Amino acid sequence: MGNHHHYLHTLKVKSLGIDTYYENIVFLRSDCHICRSEGFTALTRLVVHHKEKKIIATLDVVHSDLLRMDEAALSDVALKRLGVVDGDLITISHLKPIESLSDVRAKMYHKKIDEAAYYRIINDITNGLYSDIEIAAFIAGCAGDNLDLDEITWLAKAMIDSGEKLKWNGKIIMDKHSVGGLPGNRTTPIVVAIIAASGLTIPKISSRAITSPAGTADTMETMTKVNLSIEKIKEVVNKEGGCFAWGRLARLSPADDIIITIEKALDVDSAGQMIASVLSKKAAAGSTHIVIEIPFGETAKVRTHDEALKLQYYFNAVGDAIKLKVDVLITDGSQPVGRGIGPSLEAMDVLSVLRNQEDAPKDLKEKSLKIVGALFELSGKMENGKGILEARHILESGEAYEKFKNICLAQGGFREPTFAKFKVEIKSENAGTVTVIDNRKLAKIAKLAGAPQSPSAGLYFSSPIGTKVEVGQTLFTIYSESEGELQYAVDYLESVNPIIKIV
């Protein structure tokens, strides 16, 4: 009887070439024997088995002849995880209730959950047991001020233990992170180049943009290869002292990558989760000494100085709990840093600073030097106040640019970033002095123009606070790879209040 029942639940795999990113999806006909006999409906969570392997997938129901009665289609990621190809046989069964979801529900009702609960949740997310909706529920449960210091620490520890951990030879492994929310602000490539040129180790594993027009990985990808395996990361760092890698291939804190993907769709960035996310990534990458930059301003991610101070306290306390040396710099977040907003345009800023060009953005240069100075001093290599002088010497002597190029070559080559082919200059309608800039709306224009998906899209910003402008003077230039997207950005611009206040 058992075998007969097993046979009834067997279907042939069909590949339809459907990309669902991280989520496993199984497609069945609504009138196939399994859906009918089990009463399965769309969005039911099922277990799909092939030989010894099994995955959990969400059901999408097909009401057409896309599939035959005896076929099941799987999304690309599900095919890969299950290791099946067209024609392989799979069996489908009910999913038992996932126990850790009761912890998620408790969190949604603002209850404090214990360390074991965070381990259960992160483990289940890593193992693909949660659907996107369930992960979104966990994110919502953690948003606002819903995680206390213990919980942020437990979440960070659970994330560190969810994936690979890198080990390095040195005692001091440097890293830096900006909590973001400021367009431009691409200090990382400059910081890594100076630190590595000084002989210290900085294996920089960066993310792509979550809610911004560019992440460090997006910017670096316009100049070199960033999709590096763990082996390649080790090879580059051992040779050059630093790297610019995208974190996803390395499988460091993989639960974090899954959570970030959903946060991006929700456009939510919860403070407690962000702290756990950042520090878990750093610890998993083997870092020991980390400088965190928190820009604050009315239209930055962190709005007030009080909020920045609270984050500073949490970063230090959680860092302490997971044995990381952390220094937090609170910086001015009232306007973009550098002039480019979008991957290629930010890369151009980075290169102009590293090449010591006359017209390089001074704010980007000075902020990068400040971060390197703090790292030098945190490492104990230099006494307070001396770090920034050494950083300036390494940058202005050309050593940092030399090191930057060598890291790029070790990763797979170097190329110059380029401008998108369509552009429009946005000119001032009145004369006066720039007093206020809306960072969020500037970032939104860059995204509407196509950044970061179109690497050369974005905007070039030429009117920082304090600039005296005449009527008809260019405030910024929008770049796009398609005329349609350029028009979107211009339409949005015309529909909102002035993004740049001139009085």
Short mmCIF file of C-alpha atoms in Angstrom, two decimals:
data_model
loop_
_atom_site.label_atom_id
_atom_site.label_comp_id
_atom_site.label_asym_id
_atom_site.label_seq_id
_atom_site.Cartn_x
_atom_site.Cartn_y
_atom_site.Cartn_z
CA MET A 1 0.00 0.00 0.00
CA GLY A 2 2.85 2.36 0.99
CA ASN A 3 4.52 1.99 -2.43
CA HIS A 4 1.26 2.49 -4.28
CA HIS A 5 0.66 5.72 -2.33
CA HIS A 6 4.25 6.84 -3.11
CA TYR A 7 3.70 6.20 -6.82
CA LEU A 8 0.59 8.39 -6.80
CA HIS A 9 2.65 11.35 -5.58
CA THR A 10 5.40 10.98 -8.20
CA LEU A 11 5.75 13.52 -11.01
CA LYS A 12 8.23 14.25 -13.80
CA VAL A 13 10.32 17.41 -13.57
CA LYS A 14 9.92 20.05 -16.24
CA SER A 15 12.19 23.08 -16.41
CA LEU A 16 10.47 26.30 -17.51
CA GLY A 17 13.40 28.65 -16.92
CA ILE A 18 11.65 30.75 -14.26
CA ASP A 19 13.85 32.88 -11.99
CA THR A 20 12.31 33.39 -8.52
CA TYR A 21 15.60 34.59 -6.96
CA TYR A 22 15.88 32.88 -3.55
CA GLU A 23 12.43 31.33 -3.26
CA ASN A 24 11.72 27.70 -4.18
CA ILE A 25 8.54 27.48 -6.26
CA VAL A 26 6.84 24.31 -7.54
CA PHE A 27 4.23 24.56 -10.34
CA LEU A 28 1.46 21.94 -10.57
CA ARG A 29 -1.67 21.70 -12.72
CA SER A 30 -4.82 22.45 -10.75
CA ASP A 31 -6.42 19.26 -12.10
CA CYS A 32 -3.44 16.92 -11.52
CA HIS A 33 -4.13 13.93 -9.23
CA ILE A 34 -1.99 15.28 -6.37
CA CYS A 35 -3.70 18.68 -6.18
CA ARG A 36 -7.10 17.01 -6.39
CA SER A 37 -6.47 14.22 -3.86
CA GLU A 38 -4.59 16.37 -1.33
CA GLY A 39 -6.64 19.54 -1.80
CA PHE A 40 -3.48 21.59 -2.42
CA THR A 41 -4.12 25.23 -3.32
CA ALA A 42 -1.87 28.08 -4.46
CA LEU A 43 0.72 29.21 -1.87
CA THR A 44 0.58 25.88 0.03
CA ARG A 45 4.06 24.97 1.33
CA LEU A 46 5.15 21.50 0.15
CA VAL A 47 8.12 19.18 0.56
CA VAL A 48 9.65 18.09 -2.75
CA HIS A 49 11.85 14.95 -2.63
CA HIS A 50 14.36 13.54 -5.10
CA LYS A 51 16.36 10.49 -3.94
CA GLU A 52 18.04 11.54 -0.65
CA LYS A 53 17.48 15.27 -1.14
CA LYS A 54 14.48 17.38 -0.25
CA ILE A 55 13.52 21.05 -0.42
CA ILE A 56 10.54 23.05 0.74
CA ALA A 57 8.73 24.96 -1.97
CA THR A 58 5.70 27.21 -2.36
CA LEU A 59 3.02 25.93 -4.74
CA ASP A 60 1.91 27.97 -7.74
CA VAL A 61 -1.06 26.48 -9.58
CA VAL A 62 -1.26 26.32 -13.38
CA HIS A 63 -4.66 26.49 -15.17
CA SER A 64 -3.38 25.82 -18.71
CA ASP A 65 -1.55 23.28 -20.85
CA LEU A 66 1.84 24.63 -19.84
CA LEU A 67 2.29 21.35 -17.93
CA ARG A 68 1.04 17.84 -18.57
CA MET A 69 -0.88 15.95 -15.87
CA ASP A 70 2.18 13.95 -14.80
CA GLU A 71 4.58 16.93 -14.74
CA ALA A 72 5.74 19.41 -12.10
CA ALA A 73 7.82 22.48 -12.94
CA LEU A 74 10.36 23.93 -10.52
CA SER A 75 11.85 27.42 -10.40
CA ASP A 76 15.54 27.70 -11.37
CA VAL A 77 16.74 27.96 -7.77
CA ALA A 78 14.61 24.93 -6.75
CA LEU A 79 16.01 22.82 -9.64
CA LYS A 80 19.52 23.72 -8.53
CA ARG A 81 18.97 23.06 -4.83
CA LEU A 82 17.30 19.71 -5.48
CA GLY A 83 19.87 18.79 -8.13
CA VAL A 84 17.31 17.70 -10.74
CA VAL A 85 16.92 18.10 -14.51
CA ASP A 86 14.09 17.59 -17.02
CA GLY A 87 12.56 14.14 -16.79
CA ASP A 88 13.79 13.29 -13.26
CA LEU A 89 11.15 11.89 -10.92
CA ILE A 90 10.18 13.78 -7.78
CA THR A 91 7.65 13.10 -5.04
CA ILE A 92 5.60 15.70 -3.25
CA SER A 93 4.26 15.63 0.30
CA HIS A 94 2.76 17.85 3.00
CA LEU A 95 4.99 20.11 5.07
CA LYS A 96 4.76 19.62 8.84
CA PRO A 97 4.20 22.87 10.76
CA ILE A 98 7.45 24.85 11.29
CA GLU A 99 7.91 25.28 15.03
CA SER A 100 10.01 28.46 14.88
CA LEU A 101 7.08 30.36 13.31
CA SER A 102 5.52 30.51 16.77
CA ASP A 103 8.64 32.47 17.87
CA VAL A 104 8.06 34.84 14.94
CA ARG A 105 4.45 35.34 15.99
CA ALA A 106 5.56 36.11 19.56
CA LYS A 107 7.95 38.74 18.15
CA MET A 108 5.14 40.29 16.09
CA TYR A 109 3.22 40.74 19.34
CA HIS A 110 6.22 42.60 20.82
CA LYS A 111 7.29 39.78 23.13
CA LYS A 112 10.97 39.19 23.92
CA ILE A 113 12.12 35.79 22.63
CA ASP A 114 15.21 33.92 23.85
CA GLU A 115 18.55 33.08 22.25
CA ALA A 116 17.44 29.57 21.25
CA ALA A 117 14.47 31.08 19.38
CA TYR A 118 16.79 33.25 17.23
CA TYR A 119 18.92 30.21 16.43
CA ARG A 120 15.79 28.25 15.42
CA ILE A 121 14.50 31.08 13.20
CA ILE A 122 17.84 31.77 11.48
CA ASN A 123 18.48 28.06 11.00
CA ASP A 124 15.07 27.55 9.39
CA ILE A 125 15.52 30.62 7.13
CA THR A 126 18.98 29.38 6.03
CA ASN A 127 17.59 25.92 5.29
CA GLY A 128 14.87 27.35 3.05
CA LEU A 129 11.97 26.46 5.35
CA TYR A 130 10.46 29.96 5.31
CA SER A 131 8.50 31.44 2.43
CA ASP A 132 9.11 35.09 1.52
CA ILE A 133 5.90 36.00 3.37
CA GLU A 134 7.13 34.33 6.57
CA ILE A 135 10.52 36.07 6.32
CA ALA A 136 8.66 39.37 5.82
CA ALA A 137 6.71 38.64 9.03
CA PHE A 138 10.00 38.13 10.92
CA ILE A 139 11.40 41.40 9.53
CA ALA A 140 8.22 43.26 10.49
CA GLY A 141 8.39 41.71 13.96
CA CYS A 142 11.92 43.09 14.43
CA ALA A 143 11.26 46.53 12.92
CA GLY A 144 10.80 49.70 14.93
CA ASP A 145 12.40 49.43 18.36
CA ASN A 146 11.33 45.85 18.80
CA LEU A 147 14.73 44.25 19.56
CA ASP A 148 16.57 44.97 22.80
CA LEU A 149 20.34 44.68 23.25
CA ASP A 150 20.22 40.98 24.21
CA GLU A 151 18.10 40.15 21.18
CA ILE A 152 20.34 42.05 18.73
CA THR A 153 23.33 40.14 20.14
CA TRP A 154 21.55 36.76 19.89
CA LEU A 155 20.44 37.52 16.34
CA ALA A 156 24.02 38.48 15.37
CA LYS A 157 25.43 35.27 16.90
CA ALA A 158 22.82 33.11 15.17
CA MET A 159 23.64 34.79 11.84
CA ILE A 160 27.40 34.30 12.28
CA ASP A 161 26.85 30.59 12.94
CA SER A 162 24.54 30.17 9.93
CA GLY A 163 27.33 30.01 7.34
CA GLU A 164 31.04 29.91 6.59
CA LYS A 165 33.63 31.78 8.66
CA LEU A 166 36.88 33.11 7.24
CA LYS A 167 40.14 32.75 9.17
CA TRP A 168 43.20 34.91 8.52
CA ASN A 169 46.81 34.73 9.66
CA GLY A 170 47.13 38.19 11.20
CA LYS A 171 45.94 39.19 14.67
CA ILE A 172 44.48 42.45 13.36
CA ILE A 173 41.97 42.27 10.50
CA MET A 174 40.44 45.64 9.61
CA ASP A 175 37.02 46.51 8.24
CA LYS A 176 34.67 49.49 7.88
CA HIS A 177 30.99 50.02 7.28
CA SER A 178 28.73 52.99 6.73
CA VAL A 179 25.11 52.59 7.80
CA GLY A 180 24.27 54.40 4.57
CA GLY A 181 21.32 56.51 3.62
CA LEU A 182 23.55 59.10 1.99
CA PRO A 183 23.89 59.26 -1.80
CA GLY A 184 27.48 58.98 -3.05
CA ASN A 185 29.56 58.38 0.11
CA ARG A 186 31.64 55.74 -1.65
CA THR A 187 34.55 55.78 0.80
CA THR A 188 35.14 52.00 0.96
CA PRO A 189 37.34 51.50 -2.14
CA ILE A 190 39.56 54.41 -1.06
CA VAL A 191 39.78 53.16 2.54
CA VAL A 192 40.63 49.59 1.45
CA ALA A 193 43.35 50.82 -0.93
CA ILE A 194 45.04 52.98 1.75
CA ILE A 195 44.82 50.32 4.51
CA ALA A 196 46.15 47.54 2.25
CA ALA A 197 48.94 49.83 0.99
CA SER A 198 49.98 50.41 4.63
CA GLY A 199 50.57 46.67 5.10
CA LEU A 200 47.47 45.97 7.19
CA THR A 201 44.84 43.40 6.12
CA ILE A 202 41.31 44.45 5.06
CA PRO A 203 39.25 41.68 3.38
CA LYS A 204 36.31 43.87 2.33
CA ILE A 205 33.15 41.93 1.67
CA SER A 206 30.47 44.34 0.50
CA SER A 207 26.80 44.20 -0.28
CA ARG A 208 24.87 45.38 -3.27
CA ALA A 209 22.40 48.24 -2.85
CA ILE A 210 19.49 47.51 -0.49
CA THR A 211 17.45 50.68 -0.87
CA SER A 212 20.07 52.98 -2.44
CA PRO A 213 21.16 53.73 -6.03
CA ALA A 214 24.46 51.85 -5.48
CA GLY A 215 26.23 49.59 -3.02
CA THR A 216 30.02 49.20 -2.85
CA ALA A 217 29.78 45.91 -4.77
CA ASP A 218 27.74 47.62 -7.53
CA THR A 219 30.29 50.44 -7.81
CA MET A 220 33.34 48.15 -7.80
CA GLU A 221 31.72 45.92 -10.44
CA THR A 222 31.99 48.78 -12.96
CA MET A 223 35.80 48.48 -12.59
CA THR A 224 36.57 44.85 -11.73
CA LYS A 225 35.08 41.43 -10.97
CA VAL A 226 33.37 41.22 -7.57
CA ASN A 227 31.66 37.81 -7.70
CA LEU A 228 34.48 35.99 -5.94
CA SER A 229 34.41 32.56 -4.31
CA ILE A 230 35.83 32.11 -0.80
CA GLU A 231 38.97 30.56 -2.34
CA LYS A 232 39.45 33.55 -4.65
CA ILE A 233 38.89 36.02 -1.78
CA LYS A 234 41.61 34.28 0.25
CA GLU A 235 43.98 34.26 -2.72
CA VAL A 236 43.52 38.00 -3.42
CA VAL A 237 43.79 39.03 0.25
CA ASN A 238 46.87 36.88 0.89
CA LYS A 239 48.52 38.44 -2.16
CA GLU A 240 47.43 42.09 -1.86
CA GLY A 241 46.22 42.56 1.74
CA GLY A 242 42.69 43.53 0.71
CA CYS A 243 39.81 42.80 -1.67
CA PHE A 244 36.49 44.21 -2.90
CA ALA A 245 34.18 41.19 -2.99
CA TRP A 246 30.41 40.82 -3.14
CA GLY A 247 29.34 38.80 -0.12
CA ARG A 248 26.71 36.50 -1.53
CA LEU A 249 28.94 33.91 -3.21
CA ALA A 250 31.08 33.67 -0.09
CA ARG A 251 28.12 32.36 1.95
CA LEU A 252 29.13 34.36 4.99
CA SER A 253 26.03 34.83 7.15
CA PRO A 254 23.75 33.50 4.35
CA ALA A 255 20.57 34.11 6.37
CA ASP A 256 21.44 37.80 6.21
CA ASP A 257 21.47 37.78 2.39
CA ILE A 258 18.02 36.20 2.33
CA ILE A 259 16.65 38.70 4.87
CA ILE A 260 18.21 41.66 2.99
CA THR A 261 16.49 40.56 -0.24
CA ILE A 262 13.09 40.72 1.46
CA GLU A 263 13.94 43.99 3.25
CA LYS A 264 14.71 45.45 -0.17
CA ALA A 265 11.25 44.43 -1.46
CA LEU A 266 9.62 45.92 1.66
CA ASP A 267 11.89 49.00 1.58
CA VAL A 268 12.39 48.46 5.32
CA ASP A 269 15.68 48.74 7.18
CA SER A 270 15.20 47.92 10.87
CA ALA A 271 17.92 49.30 13.17
CA GLY A 272 18.31 46.20 15.37
CA GLN A 273 18.45 43.91 12.38
CA MET A 274 20.88 46.22 10.62
CA ILE A 275 23.31 46.10 13.58
CA ALA A 276 23.07 42.29 13.75
CA SER A 277 23.44 42.09 9.98
CA VAL A 278 26.51 44.33 9.76
CA LEU A 279 28.39 42.86 12.72
CA SER A 280 27.56 39.24 11.82
CA LYS A 281 28.98 39.80 8.32
CA LYS A 282 32.15 41.37 9.77
CA ALA A 283 32.68 38.60 12.33
CA ALA A 284 32.05 35.89 9.72
CA ALA A 285 34.60 37.58 7.42
CA GLY A 286 37.17 37.19 10.20
CA SER A 287 37.45 40.93 10.99
CA THR A 288 38.66 42.04 14.44
CA HIS A 289 38.80 45.86 14.25
CA ILE A 290 35.94 47.78 12.66
CA VAL A 291 35.09 51.45 12.14
CA ILE A 292 31.38 52.13 11.69
CA GLU A 293 30.29 55.43 10.16
CA ILE A 294 26.86 56.82 11.02
CA PRO A 295 25.90 59.87 8.92
CA PHE A 296 22.90 61.72 10.34
CA GLY A 297 20.74 64.44 8.82
CA GLU A 298 17.11 65.32 8.14
CA THR A 299 16.98 63.25 4.94
CA ALA A 300 19.63 60.62 5.76
CA LYS A 301 18.71 57.14 7.02
CA VAL A 302 19.54 58.26 10.59
CA ARG A 303 17.61 61.50 11.16
CA THR A 304 18.83 62.90 14.50
CA HIS A 305 21.98 63.08 16.59
CA ASP A 306 20.17 61.28 19.43
CA GLU A 307 19.32 58.39 17.10
CA ALA A 308 22.97 58.26 15.98
CA LEU A 309 24.15 58.16 19.61
CA LYS A 310 21.76 55.30 20.37
CA LEU A 311 23.07 53.32 17.38
CA GLN A 312 26.64 54.08 18.45
CA TYR A 313 25.89 52.60 21.90
CA TYR A 314 24.32 49.47 20.38
CA PHE A 315 27.14 48.92 17.88
CA ASN A 316 29.72 49.17 20.67
CA ALA A 317 27.78 46.93 23.07
CA VAL A 318 26.98 44.20 20.51
CA GLY A 319 30.55 44.42 19.13
CA ASP A 320 31.81 43.84 22.66
CA ALA A 321 29.52 40.85 23.15
CA ILE A 322 30.78 39.14 19.97
CA LYS A 323 34.41 40.12 20.70
CA LEU A 324 34.96 42.77 18.03
CA LYS A 325 36.80 46.05 18.57
CA VAL A 326 34.45 48.73 17.26
CA ASP A 327 34.88 52.49 16.85
CA VAL A 328 31.86 54.51 15.72
CA LEU A 329 32.19 57.83 13.87
CA ILE A 330 29.10 60.06 13.77
CA THR A 331 29.29 62.25 10.64
CA ASP A 332 27.37 64.96 8.81
CA GLY A 333 24.59 63.48 6.68
CA SER A 334 23.01 66.68 5.39
CA GLN A 335 24.06 66.19 1.75
CA PRO A 336 25.58 63.72 -0.74
CA VAL A 337 29.27 62.88 -0.45
CA GLY A 338 31.22 63.16 -3.68
CA ARG A 339 29.42 64.08 -6.88
CA GLY A 340 28.41 60.80 -8.49
CA ILE A 341 25.24 58.95 -7.44
CA GLY A 342 24.96 55.54 -9.12
CA PRO A 343 27.60 52.79 -9.67
CA SER A 344 29.73 54.18 -12.56
CA LEU A 345 29.46 57.80 -11.46
CA GLU A 346 30.57 56.89 -7.91
CA ALA A 347 33.43 54.83 -9.37
CA MET A 348 34.61 57.94 -11.26
CA ASP A 349 34.71 59.87 -7.96
CA VAL A 350 36.71 57.08 -6.31
CA LEU A 351 39.26 57.04 -9.14
CA SER A 352 39.65 60.84 -9.15
CA VAL A 353 40.48 60.75 -5.40
CA LEU A 354 42.88 57.81 -5.75
CA ARG A 355 44.57 59.47 -8.75
CA ASN A 356 44.92 62.74 -6.81
CA GLN A 357 43.18 64.68 -9.58
CA GLU A 358 42.80 68.45 -9.09
CA ASP A 359 39.01 68.25 -9.47
CA ALA A 360 38.52 65.24 -7.15
CA PRO A 361 35.65 65.73 -4.63
CA LYS A 362 37.30 67.05 -1.46
CA ASP A 363 34.50 65.86 0.84
CA LEU A 364 34.92 62.25 -0.31
CA LYS A 365 38.68 62.46 0.10
CA GLU A 366 38.56 63.98 3.60
CA LYS A 367 35.91 61.57 4.87
CA SER A 368 37.87 58.56 3.56
CA LEU A 369 41.04 59.86 5.28
CA LYS A 370 39.13 60.35 8.54
CA ILE A 371 37.91 56.72 8.46
CA VAL A 372 41.40 55.38 7.68
CA GLY A 373 42.85 57.52 10.48
CA ALA A 374 40.32 56.03 12.92
CA LEU A 375 41.21 52.49 11.74
CA PHE A 376 44.95 53.11 12.14
CA GLU A 377 44.38 54.38 15.67
CA LEU A 378 41.94 51.58 16.57
CA SER A 379 44.55 49.02 15.49
CA GLY A 380 47.01 50.50 17.99
CA LYS A 381 49.53 51.04 15.18
CA MET A 382 49.39 54.80 15.68
CA GLU A 383 48.71 57.16 18.54
CA ASN A 384 45.62 59.35 18.52
CA GLY A 385 45.75 62.19 16.03
CA LYS A 386 48.54 60.66 13.91
CA GLY A 387 46.42 58.24 11.87
CA ILE A 388 45.02 60.77 9.42
CA LEU A 389 48.49 62.17 8.60
CA GLU A 390 49.75 58.72 7.65
CA ALA A 391 46.56 58.08 5.63
CA ARG A 392 47.07 61.34 3.70
CA HIS A 393 50.70 60.47 2.96
CA ILE A 394 49.78 57.02 1.53
CA LEU A 395 47.02 58.52 -0.64
CA GLU A 396 48.91 61.57 -1.93
CA SER A 397 52.10 59.61 -2.67
CA GLY A 398 50.16 57.48 -5.18
CA GLU A 399 50.72 54.24 -3.20
CA ALA A 400 46.99 53.83 -2.58
CA TYR A 401 46.13 54.03 -6.30
CA GLU A 402 48.89 51.53 -7.12
CA LYS A 403 47.45 49.14 -4.50
CA PHE A 404 43.88 49.69 -5.77
CA LYS A 405 44.90 48.70 -9.31
CA ASN A 406 46.80 45.64 -8.07
CA ILE A 407 43.77 44.42 -6.09
CA CYS A 408 41.54 44.88 -9.16
CA LEU A 409 44.03 42.99 -11.35
CA ALA A 410 44.22 40.16 -8.80
CA GLN A 411 40.40 39.96 -8.86
CA GLY A 412 40.24 39.65 -12.63
CA GLY A 413 41.23 42.93 -14.31
CA PHE A 414 40.60 46.68 -14.29
CA ARG A 415 38.41 48.77 -16.59
CA GLU A 416 37.34 52.41 -16.64
CA PRO A 417 33.71 53.19 -15.70
CA THR A 418 31.64 54.95 -18.38
CA PHE A 419 28.78 57.48 -18.61
CA ALA A 420 25.31 56.41 -19.81
CA LYS A 421 24.43 57.64 -23.29
CA PHE A 422 21.33 59.71 -22.45
CA LYS A 423 21.51 62.71 -20.14
CA VAL A 424 19.63 65.83 -19.15
CA GLU A 425 20.98 68.82 -17.21
CA ILE A 426 18.71 70.18 -14.47
CA LYS A 427 19.20 73.94 -14.23
CA SER A 428 18.38 76.39 -11.47
CA GLU A 429 15.30 78.54 -11.93
CA ASN A 430 16.47 81.13 -9.42
CA ALA A 431 19.64 82.73 -8.10
CA GLY A 432 20.92 82.42 -4.54
CA THR A 433 22.73 80.01 -2.21
CA VAL A 434 22.02 76.28 -1.81
CA THR A 435 20.83 75.79 1.80
CA VAL A 436 19.07 72.39 2.02
CA ILE A 437 19.26 69.17 -0.03
CA ASP A 438 16.79 66.29 0.07
CA ASN A 439 19.03 63.19 -0.04
CA ARG A 440 16.14 60.75 -0.32
CA LYS A 441 14.63 62.42 -3.37
CA LEU A 442 18.03 62.72 -5.07
CA ALA A 443 18.57 58.99 -4.50
CA LYS A 444 15.10 58.28 -5.87
CA ILE A 445 15.86 60.20 -9.09
CA ALA A 446 19.05 58.15 -9.55
CA LYS A 447 17.01 54.95 -9.06
CA LEU A 448 14.29 56.04 -11.47
CA ALA A 449 17.01 56.78 -14.04
CA GLY A 450 17.97 53.09 -13.75
CA ALA A 451 20.62 52.79 -11.02
CA PRO A 452 21.89 50.33 -9.83
CA GLN A 453 20.52 47.83 -12.41
CA SER A 454 21.91 50.04 -15.20
CA PRO A 455 25.44 50.65 -13.84
CA SER A 456 26.12 53.86 -15.79
CA ALA A 457 22.78 55.47 -14.82
CA GLY A 458 22.35 57.92 -11.95
CA LEU A 459 23.15 61.54 -11.42
CA TYR A 460 26.13 63.85 -11.21
CA PHE A 461 25.59 66.38 -8.45
CA SER A 462 27.21 69.78 -8.82
CA SER A 463 25.58 72.02 -6.18
CA PRO A 464 26.54 71.15 -2.58
CA ILE A 465 25.27 73.25 0.35
CA GLY A 466 26.81 76.73 0.27
CA THR A 467 27.10 76.86 -3.54
CA LYS A 468 26.17 80.26 -4.99
CA VAL A 469 24.07 79.68 -8.11
CA GLU A 470 22.87 81.86 -10.97
CA VAL A 471 19.65 81.36 -12.95
CA GLY A 472 20.27 78.67 -15.59
CA GLN A 473 23.26 77.15 -13.76
CA THR A 474 23.35 73.32 -13.79
CA LEU A 475 22.45 71.87 -10.36
CA PHE A 476 22.86 68.23 -11.40
CA THR A 477 22.87 66.04 -14.51
CA ILE A 478 20.73 62.89 -14.80
CA TYR A 479 22.22 60.00 -16.79
CA SER A 480 20.26 57.02 -18.11
CA GLU A 481 20.79 54.07 -20.44
CA SER A 482 17.27 54.44 -21.87
CA GLU A 483 15.22 57.46 -22.87
CA GLY A 484 12.14 56.02 -21.13
CA GLU A 485 13.85 55.83 -17.75
CA LEU A 486 15.33 59.29 -18.19
CA GLN A 487 11.79 60.59 -18.79
CA TYR A 488 10.54 58.80 -15.62
CA ALA A 489 13.20 60.57 -13.58
CA VAL A 490 12.37 63.97 -15.10
CA ASP A 491 8.61 63.44 -14.59
CA TYR A 492 9.22 62.57 -10.92
CA LEU A 493 11.41 65.63 -10.49
CA GLU A 494 8.64 67.87 -11.81
CA SER A 495 6.07 66.28 -9.48
CA VAL A 496 7.89 66.93 -6.17
CA ASN A 497 8.85 70.01 -4.15
CA PRO A 498 12.25 71.48 -4.92
CA ILE A 499 14.90 68.91 -4.03
CA ILE A 500 17.50 71.64 -3.68
CA LYS A 501 16.50 74.71 -1.67
CA ILE A 502 18.02 77.95 -2.91
CA VAL A 503 17.60 81.21 -0.97
#
